[in-house]
Coordinates of N, CA and C and ligand atoms in Angstrom, one line a residue:
M1392 N 4.5 78.1 129.3 CA 5.0 78.0 127.9 C 6.2 77.0 127.8
K1393 N 6.2 76.1 126.9 CA 7.3 75.2 126.7 C 8.5 76.0 126.2
K1394 N 9.7 75.8 126.8 CA 10.9 76.5 126.4 C 11.4 76.0 125.1
G1395 N 12.1 76.8 124.3 CA 12.7 76.4 123.1 C 14.0 75.6 123.4
K1396 N 14.6 75.0 122.4 CA 15.8 74.2 122.5 C 16.9 74.7 121.7
L1397 N 18.1 74.2 122.1 CA 19.3 74.7 121.4 C 19.9 73.6 120.5
I1398 N 20.1 74.0 119.3 CA 20.7 73.0 118.3 C 22.0 73.6 117.9
I1399 N 23.1 72.9 118.3 CA 24.4 73.4 118.1 C 25.1 72.6 117.0
F1400 N 25.6 73.4 116.0 CA 26.4 72.8 115.0 C 27.9 73.3 115.1
S1401 N 28.8 72.3 114.8 CA 30.2 72.7 114.7 C 30.8 71.8 113.7
A1402 N 31.8 72.4 113.0 CA 32.5 71.6 112.0 C 33.7 72.4 111.5
P1403 N 34.7 71.7 111.0 CA 35.8 72.5 110.3 C 35.2 73.2 109.1
S1404 N 35.8 74.4 108.8 CA 35.3 75.2 107.7 C 35.3 74.3 106.4
G1405 N 34.2 74.3 105.7 CA 34.1 73.6 104.4 C 33.5 72.2 104.5
C1406 N 33.1 71.9 105.7 CA 32.5 70.5 105.9 C 31.0 70.4 105.4
G1407 N 30.4 71.6 105.1 CA 29.1 71.5 104.6 C 28.0 72.0 105.6
K1408 N 28.4 72.6 106.7 CA 27.5 73.0 107.7 C 26.4 74.0 107.2
S1409 N 26.9 75.0 106.5 CA 25.9 76.0 105.9 C 24.9 75.3 105.0
T1410 N 25.5 74.4 104.1 CA 24.7 73.8 103.1 C 23.6 72.9 103.8
I1411 N 24.0 72.2 104.9 CA 23.0 71.4 105.6 C 22.0 72.2 106.3
I1412 N 22.4 73.3 107.0 CA 21.5 74.1 107.7 C 20.5 74.8 106.8
N1413 N 20.9 75.2 105.6 CA 20.0 75.8 104.6 C 19.0 74.8 104.1
A1414 N 19.5 73.6 103.9 CA 18.6 72.5 103.4 C 17.5 72.2 104.5
L1415 N 17.9 72.3 105.7 CA 16.9 72.0 106.8 C 15.8 73.1 106.8
R1416 N 16.2 74.3 106.6 CA 15.2 75.4 106.5 C 14.3 75.2 105.3
E1417 N 14.9 74.8 104.1 CA 14.1 74.6 102.9 C 13.1 73.5 103.1
R1418 N 13.5 72.5 103.9 CA 12.5 71.4 104.2 C 11.5 71.8 105.3
G1419 N 11.5 73.0 105.7 CA 10.5 73.5 106.6 C 10.8 73.5 108.1
M1420 N 12.0 73.2 108.4 CA 12.3 73.2 109.9 C 12.3 74.6 110.4
Q1421 N 11.7 74.8 111.6 CA 11.5 76.1 112.1 C 12.6 76.4 113.2
F1422 N 13.4 77.4 113.0 CA 14.4 77.7 114.0 C 14.9 79.1 113.8
E1423 N 15.6 79.7 114.8 CA 16.2 81.0 114.6 C 17.7 80.9 114.9
F1424 N 18.4 81.8 114.3 CA 19.9 81.8 114.5 C 20.3 82.6 115.7
S1425 N 21.3 82.1 116.5 CA 21.9 83.0 117.4 C 23.0 83.8 116.7
V1426 N 22.8 85.1 116.6 CA 23.8 85.9 115.9 C 25.0 86.2 116.9
S1427 N 26.1 85.7 116.6 CA 27.3 85.8 117.5 C 27.9 87.3 117.5
A1428 N 28.6 87.6 118.5 CA 29.4 88.8 118.5 C 30.9 88.4 118.1
T1429 N 31.5 89.3 117.4 CA 32.9 89.1 117.0 C 33.7 90.4 117.1
S1430 N 35.0 90.3 117.4 CA 35.9 91.5 117.3 C 36.6 91.5 116.0
R1431 N 36.3 90.6 115.0 CA 36.9 90.7 113.7 C 36.2 91.7 112.8
Q1432 N 36.9 92.2 111.8 CA 36.3 93.1 110.9 C 35.2 92.4 110.0
P1433 N 34.2 93.2 109.5 CA 33.2 92.6 108.6 C 34.0 92.2 107.3
R1434 N 33.5 91.1 106.6 CA 34.1 90.7 105.3 C 33.1 91.0 104.2
G1435 N 33.5 91.4 103.1 CA 32.6 91.5 101.9 C 31.3 92.2 102.2
T1436 N 30.2 91.5 102.0 CA 28.8 92.1 102.2 C 28.3 91.9 103.6
E1437 N 29.1 91.4 104.5 CA 28.6 91.2 105.9 C 28.0 92.5 106.5
Q1438 N 26.9 92.3 107.2 CA 26.3 93.5 107.8 C 26.2 93.3 109.3
D1439 N 26.4 94.4 110.1 CA 26.2 94.3 111.5 C 24.8 93.9 111.9
G1440 N 24.8 92.9 112.8 CA 23.5 92.4 113.3 C 22.9 91.3 112.4
I1441 N 23.5 91.1 111.2 CA 23.0 90.0 110.4 C 23.9 88.8 110.5
E1442 N 25.1 88.8 110.0 CA 26.0 87.7 110.1 C 26.6 87.7 111.5
Y1443 N 26.9 88.9 112.0 CA 27.5 89.0 113.4 C 27.1 90.4 114.0
H1444 N 27.3 90.5 115.3 CA 27.3 91.8 115.9 C 28.8 92.1 115.9
F1445 N 29.2 93.1 115.1 CA 30.6 93.5 115.0 C 31.0 94.5 116.1
L1446 N 32.0 94.1 116.9 CA 32.3 94.9 118.1 C 33.8 95.3 118.0
T1447 N 34.2 96.4 118.6 CA 35.6 96.7 118.7 C 36.2 95.8 119.8
P1448 N 37.5 95.5 119.9 CA 38.0 94.7 121.0 C 37.7 95.3 122.3
E1449 N 37.6 96.6 122.5 CA 37.2 97.2 123.8 C 35.7 96.9 124.1
Q1450 N 34.9 97.0 123.1 CA 33.4 96.7 123.4 C 33.3 95.2 123.7
F1451 N 34.1 94.4 123.1 CA 34.0 92.9 123.3 C 34.4 92.7 124.8
R1452 N 35.5 93.3 125.2 CA 36.1 93.1 126.6 C 35.0 93.6 127.6
D1453 N 34.4 94.8 127.3 CA 33.4 95.3 128.3 C 32.2 94.3 128.5
K1454 N 31.9 93.6 127.4 CA 30.8 92.7 127.5 C 31.2 91.4 128.2
I1455 N 32.5 91.0 128.1 CA 33.0 89.9 128.9 C 32.9 90.3 130.4
D1456 N 33.4 91.6 130.7 CA 33.4 92.0 132.1 C 32.0 92.1 132.7
N1457 N 31.0 92.4 131.8 CA 29.6 92.6 132.3 C 28.9 91.2 132.3
G1458 N 29.6 90.1 132.0 CA 28.9 88.8 132.0 C 27.9 88.6 130.9
E1459 N 28.0 89.3 129.8 CA 27.0 89.3 128.8 C 27.1 88.0 127.8
F1460 N 28.2 87.3 128.0 CA 28.4 86.1 127.1 C 28.1 84.8 127.8
I1461 N 27.4 83.9 127.1 CA 27.2 82.6 127.6 C 28.6 81.8 127.4
E1462 N 29.2 82.1 126.3 CA 30.6 81.6 126.1 C 31.3 82.5 125.1
Y1463 N 32.6 82.5 125.1 CA 33.4 83.2 124.1 C 34.7 82.5 124.0
E1464 N 35.3 82.6 122.8 CA 36.6 82.0 122.5 C 37.4 82.9 121.6
E1465 N 38.7 82.8 121.8 CA 39.6 83.5 120.8 C 39.8 82.4 119.7
V1466 N 39.0 82.4 118.7 CA 39.0 81.4 117.7 C 40.2 81.5 116.8
Y1467 N 40.5 82.7 116.4 CA 41.8 83.0 115.7 C 42.6 84.0 116.5
K1468 N 43.8 84.1 116.3 CA 44.7 85.0 117.1 C 44.1 86.4 117.1
D1469 N 43.8 87.0 118.2 CA 43.3 88.3 118.4 C 41.9 88.5 117.8
Q1470 N 41.2 87.4 117.5 CA 39.8 87.5 117.0 C 38.9 86.7 117.9
F1471 N 38.1 87.5 118.6 CA 37.2 86.8 119.6 C 35.8 86.7 119.0
Y1472 N 35.2 85.6 119.4 CA 33.8 85.3 119.0 C 33.0 84.8 120.2
G1473 N 31.8 85.3 120.4 CA 31.1 84.9 121.5 C 29.6 84.9 121.3
T1474 N 28.9 84.0 122.2 CA 27.5 83.9 122.1 C 26.9 84.8 123.2
L1475 N 26.0 85.7 122.8 CA 25.4 86.7 123.7 C 24.2 86.1 124.4
R1476 N 24.1 86.3 125.7 CA 23.0 85.8 126.4 C 21.7 86.4 125.9
S1477 N 21.8 87.7 125.5 CA 20.6 88.4 124.9 C 20.1 87.8 123.6
E1478 N 21.0 87.1 122.9 CA 20.5 86.5 121.6 C 19.7 85.2 121.9
V1479 N 19.9 84.6 123.1 CA 19.5 83.3 123.3 C 18.3 83.2 124.2
E1480 N 18.4 83.8 125.4 CA 17.4 83.6 126.5 C 16.0 84.0 126.1
S1481 N 15.9 85.2 125.5 CA 14.5 85.6 125.2 C 13.8 84.7 124.2
R1482 N 14.6 84.2 123.2 CA 14.0 83.3 122.2 C 13.6 82.0 122.9
L1483 N 14.5 81.4 123.7 CA 14.2 80.2 124.3 C 12.9 80.3 125.2
N1484 N 12.9 81.5 125.9 CA 11.7 81.7 126.8 C 10.4 81.9 126.0
A1485 N 10.6 82.3 124.8 CA 9.4 82.5 123.9 C 9.1 81.2 123.2
G1486 N 9.8 80.1 123.6 CA 9.5 78.8 123.0 C 10.1 78.5 121.6
R1487 N 11.0 79.4 121.2 CA 11.6 79.2 119.9 C 12.9 78.4 120.0
N1488 N 13.2 77.6 119.0 CA 14.4 76.8 118.9 C 15.5 77.7 118.3
V1489 N 16.7 77.5 118.8 CA 17.8 78.4 118.4 C 19.0 77.6 117.8
I1490 N 19.4 77.9 116.6 CA 20.6 77.2 116.0 C 21.9 78.0 116.3
F1491 N 22.9 77.2 116.5 CA 24.2 77.8 116.8 C 25.2 77.3 115.8
D1492 N 26.0 78.2 115.2 CA 27.2 77.8 114.4 C 28.4 78.3 115.1
I1493 N 29.0 77.5 115.9 CA 30.1 78.0 116.7 C 31.3 77.0 116.7
D1494 N 32.4 77.4 117.2 CA 33.6 76.6 117.1 C 33.5 75.4 118.1
V1495 N 34.4 74.4 118.0 CA 34.2 73.2 118.8 C 34.2 73.5 120.3
K1496 N 35.1 74.3 120.8 CA 35.1 74.6 122.2 C 33.9 75.3 122.7
G1497 N 33.4 76.2 121.9 CA 32.2 76.9 122.3 C 31.0 76.0 122.3
A1498 N 30.9 75.1 121.3 CA 29.8 74.1 121.2 C 29.8 73.2 122.5
I1499 N 31.0 72.7 122.9 CA 31.0 71.8 124.0 C 30.6 72.6 125.3
N1500 N 31.0 73.8 125.4 CA 30.7 74.7 126.5 C 29.2 74.9 126.6
V1501 N 28.6 75.3 125.5 CA 27.1 75.6 125.5 C 26.4 74.3 125.9
K1502 N 26.8 73.2 125.3 CA 26.1 71.9 125.6 C 26.2 71.6 127.1
R1503 N 27.4 71.8 127.7 CA 27.6 71.6 129.1 C 26.6 72.4 130.0
Q1504 N 26.4 73.7 129.5 CA 25.6 74.6 130.3 C 24.1 74.2 130.2
Y1505 N 23.7 73.8 129.1 CA 22.2 73.6 128.8 C 21.8 72.1 128.9
G1506 N 22.7 71.2 129.0 CA 22.3 69.8 129.2 C 21.3 69.3 128.2
N1507 N 20.2 68.7 128.7 CA 19.2 68.0 127.8 C 18.4 69.0 127.0
Q1508 N 18.5 70.3 127.3 CA 17.8 71.3 126.5 C 18.6 71.6 125.2
A1509 N 19.8 71.0 125.1 CA 20.7 71.3 123.9 C 21.1 70.0 123.2
I1510 N 21.3 70.0 121.9 CA 21.9 68.9 121.2 C 23.1 69.4 120.4
S1511 N 24.2 68.7 120.5 CA 25.4 69.2 119.8 C 25.7 68.2 118.6
M1512 N 26.0 68.8 117.5 CA 26.3 67.9 116.3 C 27.6 68.4 115.6
F1513 N 28.4 67.4 115.3 CA 29.6 67.7 114.6 C 29.5 67.2 113.2
I1514 N 29.7 68.1 112.2 CA 29.7 67.7 110.8 C 31.1 67.3 110.4
M1515 N 31.3 66.1 110.0 CA 32.6 65.5 109.7 C 32.8 65.4 108.2
P1516 N 34.0 65.7 107.6 CA 34.2 65.5 106.2 C 34.5 64.0 106.0
P1517 N 34.3 63.5 104.8 CA 34.6 62.1 104.6 C 36.1 61.8 104.8
S1518 N 36.9 62.8 104.4 CA 38.4 62.7 104.6 C 38.9 64.1 104.5
V1519 N 40.2 64.3 105.0 CA 40.8 65.6 104.9 C 41.0 66.0 103.4
E1520 N 41.3 65.0 102.6 CA 41.6 65.2 101.1 C 40.3 65.8 100.5
E1521 N 39.1 65.2 100.8 CA 37.9 65.6 100.3 C 37.5 67.0 100.8
L1522 N 37.8 67.3 102.0 CA 37.6 68.7 102.6 C 38.4 69.7 101.8
S1523 N 39.7 69.3 101.5 CA 40.5 70.2 100.7 C 39.9 70.4 99.3
R1524 N 39.4 69.4 98.7 CA 38.8 69.5 97.4 C 37.6 70.5 97.4
R1525 N 36.8 70.3 98.5 CA 35.6 71.2 98.6 C 35.9 72.6 98.8
L1526 N 37.0 72.8 99.6 CA 37.4 74.2 99.9 C 37.9 74.9 98.6
H1527 N 38.7 74.1 97.8 CA 39.2 74.6 96.5 C 38.0 74.9 95.6
N1528 N 37.1 73.9 95.5 CA 35.9 74.1 94.6 C 35.1 75.3 95.0
R1529 N 34.9 75.5 96.4 CA 34.1 76.7 96.8 C 34.7 78.0 96.4
G1530 N 36.0 78.0 96.4 CA 36.7 79.2 95.9 C 36.5 80.5 96.6
T1531 N 36.3 80.4 97.9 CA 36.1 81.7 98.6 C 37.3 82.1 99.5
E1532 N 38.3 81.2 99.5 CA 39.5 81.6 100.3 C 40.8 81.5 99.4
T1533 N 41.8 82.1 99.8 CA 43.1 82.0 99.1 C 43.7 80.6 99.5
E1534 N 44.7 80.3 98.7 CA 45.4 79.0 98.9 C 46.0 79.0 100.4
Q1535 N 46.5 80.1 100.8 CA 47.1 80.2 102.2 C 46.0 80.0 103.2
Q1536 N 44.9 80.6 103.0 CA 43.8 80.5 104.0 C 43.3 79.0 104.0
I1537 N 43.2 78.4 102.8 CA 42.7 77.0 102.8 C 43.7 76.1 103.6
E1538 N 45.0 76.3 103.4 CA 45.9 75.5 104.2 C 45.8 75.7 105.7
K1539 N 45.5 77.0 106.1 CA 45.3 77.2 107.5 C 44.1 76.5 108.0
R1540 N 43.0 76.5 107.2 CA 41.8 75.9 107.6 C 41.9 74.4 107.7
I1541 N 42.7 73.8 106.8 CA 42.9 72.4 106.8 C 43.7 71.9 108.0
S1542 N 44.7 72.7 108.3 CA 45.5 72.3 109.5 C 44.7 72.4 110.8
K1543 N 43.8 73.5 110.8 CA 43.0 73.6 112.0 C 41.9 72.5 112.1
A1544 N 41.5 72.0 110.9 CA 40.5 71.0 110.8 C 40.9 69.7 111.6
Q1545 N 42.2 69.4 111.5 CA 42.7 68.2 112.2 C 42.5 68.3 113.7
L1546 N 42.8 69.5 114.2 CA 42.6 69.7 115.7 C 41.1 69.6 116.0
E1547 N 40.3 70.3 115.2 CA 38.8 70.3 115.5 C 38.3 68.9 115.5
I1548 N 38.7 68.1 114.5 CA 38.2 66.7 114.4 C 38.5 65.9 115.7
S1549 N 39.6 66.3 116.4 CA 40.0 65.5 117.6 C 39.0 65.8 118.7
Y1550 N 38.1 66.8 118.6 CA 37.0 67.1 119.6 C 35.7 66.4 119.3
A1551 N 35.6 65.7 118.1 CA 34.3 65.2 117.6 C 33.7 64.3 118.6
D1552 N 34.5 63.4 119.3 CA 33.8 62.4 120.2 C 33.2 63.1 121.4
Q1553 N 33.3 64.4 121.6 CA 32.7 65.0 122.7 C 31.3 65.6 122.4
F1554 N 30.9 65.3 121.1 CA 29.6 65.8 120.6 C 28.5 64.7 120.8
D1555 N 27.2 65.1 120.8 CA 26.2 64.1 120.9 C 26.1 63.3 119.7
H1556 N 26.3 63.9 118.5 CA 26.2 63.2 117.2 C 27.3 63.6 116.3
I1557 N 27.8 62.7 115.5 CA 28.8 63.0 114.5 C 28.1 62.6 113.2
I1558 N 28.0 63.6 112.3 CA 27.4 63.3 111.0 C 28.4 63.4 109.9
V1559 N 28.7 62.3 109.2 CA 29.7 62.3 108.1 C 29.0 62.8 106.9
N1560 N 29.5 64.0 106.4 CA 28.8 64.6 105.2 C 29.5 64.0 103.9
N1561 N 29.1 62.8 103.5 CA 29.7 62.2 102.3 C 28.7 62.5 101.2
I1562 N 27.6 61.7 101.2 CA 26.5 62.0 100.2 C 25.6 63.0 100.9
L1563 N 25.5 64.2 100.2 CA 24.8 65.3 100.9 C 23.4 65.0 101.3
E1564 N 22.6 64.4 100.4 CA 21.2 64.1 100.7 C 21.1 63.2 101.9
Q1565 N 22.0 62.3 102.1 CA 21.9 61.4 103.2 C 22.3 62.1 104.5
A1566 N 23.3 63.0 104.4 CA 23.7 63.8 105.6 C 22.6 64.7 106.0
I1567 N 21.9 65.3 105.1 CA 20.7 66.2 105.4 C 19.6 65.4 106.1
S1568 N 19.3 64.2 105.5 CA 18.2 63.4 106.1 C 18.6 62.9 107.5
E1569 N 19.8 62.5 107.7 CA 20.2 62.0 109.0 C 20.1 63.2 110.0
T1570 N 20.6 64.4 109.6 CA 20.6 65.5 110.5 C 19.1 65.9 110.9
E1571 N 18.3 65.8 109.8 CA 16.8 66.2 110.0 C 16.2 65.2 111.0
N1572 N 16.5 63.9 110.9 CA 15.9 62.9 111.8 C 16.4 63.1 113.2
I1573 N 17.6 63.3 113.4 CA 18.2 63.5 114.7 C 17.5 64.7 115.4
I1574 N 17.4 65.8 114.7 CA 16.9 67.0 115.3 C 15.4 66.8 115.6
N1575 N 14.6 66.2 114.6 CA 13.2 66.0 114.8 C 13.0 65.1 116.1
N1576 N 13.8 64.1 116.2 CA 13.6 63.2 117.4 C 13.9 64.0 118.7
F1577 N 15.0 64.8 118.6 CA 15.4 65.6 119.8 C 14.2 66.6 120.2
L1578 N 13.6 67.2 119.1 CA 12.6 68.2 119.4 C 11.3 67.6 120.0
L1579 N 11.1 66.3 119.7 CA 9.9 65.6 120.2 C 10.1 65.2 121.7
C1580 N 11.4 65.1 122.1 CA 11.6 64.7 123.5 C 11.1 65.8 124.4
E1581 N 10.7 65.4 125.6 CA 10.3 66.4 126.6 C 11.6 67.0 127.2
Ligands
ADP1772 P1 30.8 75.2 105.8 O1 29.5 76.0 106.0 O2 30.9 74.1 106.8 O3 32.0 76.0 105.8 P2 29.8 74.8 103.1 O4 28.3 74.5 103.4 O5 30.1 76.2 102.5 O6 30.7 74.5 104.4 O7 30.3 73.7 102.1 C1 31.6 73.8 101.5 C2 31.6 73.4 100.0 O8 31.3 72.0 99.9 C3 30.4 74.1 99.3 O9 30.9 74.5 98.0 C4 29.4 73.1 99.2 O10 28.5 73.2 98.1 C5 30.2 71.8 99.1 N1 29.5 70.6 99.7 C6 28.8 70.5 100.9 N2 28.4 69.2 101.1 C7 28.9 68.5 100.1 C8 28.8 67.1 99.8 N3 28.2 66.2 100.6 N4 29.4 66.7 98.7 C9 30.1 67.5 97.9 N5 30.2 68.9 98.1 C10 29.6 69.3 99.2
5GP1773 P1 34.3 83.2 110.5 O1 35.2 84.3 110.9 O2 34.7 82.4 109.3 O3 32.9 83.8 110.3 O4 34.1 82.2 111.7 C1 35.2 81.6 112.3 C2 34.9 80.6 113.3 O5 34.3 81.2 114.5 C3 33.9 79.5 112.9 O6 34.5 78.3 113.3 C4 32.7 79.8 113.7 O7 32.0 78.5 114.0 C5 33.2 80.4 115.0 N1 32.3 81.1 115.7 C6 31.3 82.0 115.2 N2 30.6 82.5 116.2 C7 31.0 82.0 117.4 C8 30.7 82.1 118.8 O8 29.7 82.8 119.2 N3 31.4 81.4 119.7 C9 32.4 80.6 119.3 N4 33.0 79.9 120.3 N5 32.8 80.4 118.0 C10 32.1 81.1 117.1

């Protein structure tokens, strides 16, 4: 059986990653999500096992010690996020393609481990000013949280050249088509 592939997305918050991934699904692309583990608390309507596997810091540490993570990072202070081997290996072995939405360091790490079986894509905002506008328009964070995300974005953008592809999300339809073409070509390769 042909193994599945890994499609890794990373981007500063608000760059349009979720919008693009949803559009790919609407256009009929077949993939499954790797549900990450995190030690942060659930937000709003988030459910355990859907958005994340929510763990206590102790449970998270046990899984680190047992080697259950492919990668993990302290993305925010005292908040750990990690990709569980159990989320990924069985799906790949069953020939299914798996999508990852992880931070820049995690993305570079997973790509390094899986080589040609993985593709890494960085979604870039047209400018930091436009990113700020989109975060304000989305209206899901406070002003303080938006400022934190924007200052983090500058650091994240500095990792972009370590990705296989950089997609500038300026005109949404173009960004979706470009992403779709890149992934389709990648999936066709042996
Ligand atoms: P992320 O998942 O990367 O945090 P979202 O997909 O939630 O980002 O996008 C952030 C906001 O920007 C959303 O309100 C979305 O509708 C909007 N958006 C996404 N792409 C574009 C685009 N090309 N032009 C204008 N607005 C966009
Ligand atoms: P949030 O708390 O807003 O859901 O996510 C915060 C950040 O954690 C995002 O940048 C997201 O991409 C990243 N993230 C989510 N899951 C993982 C993971 O498994 N590994 C790593 N390294 N980062 C992750």
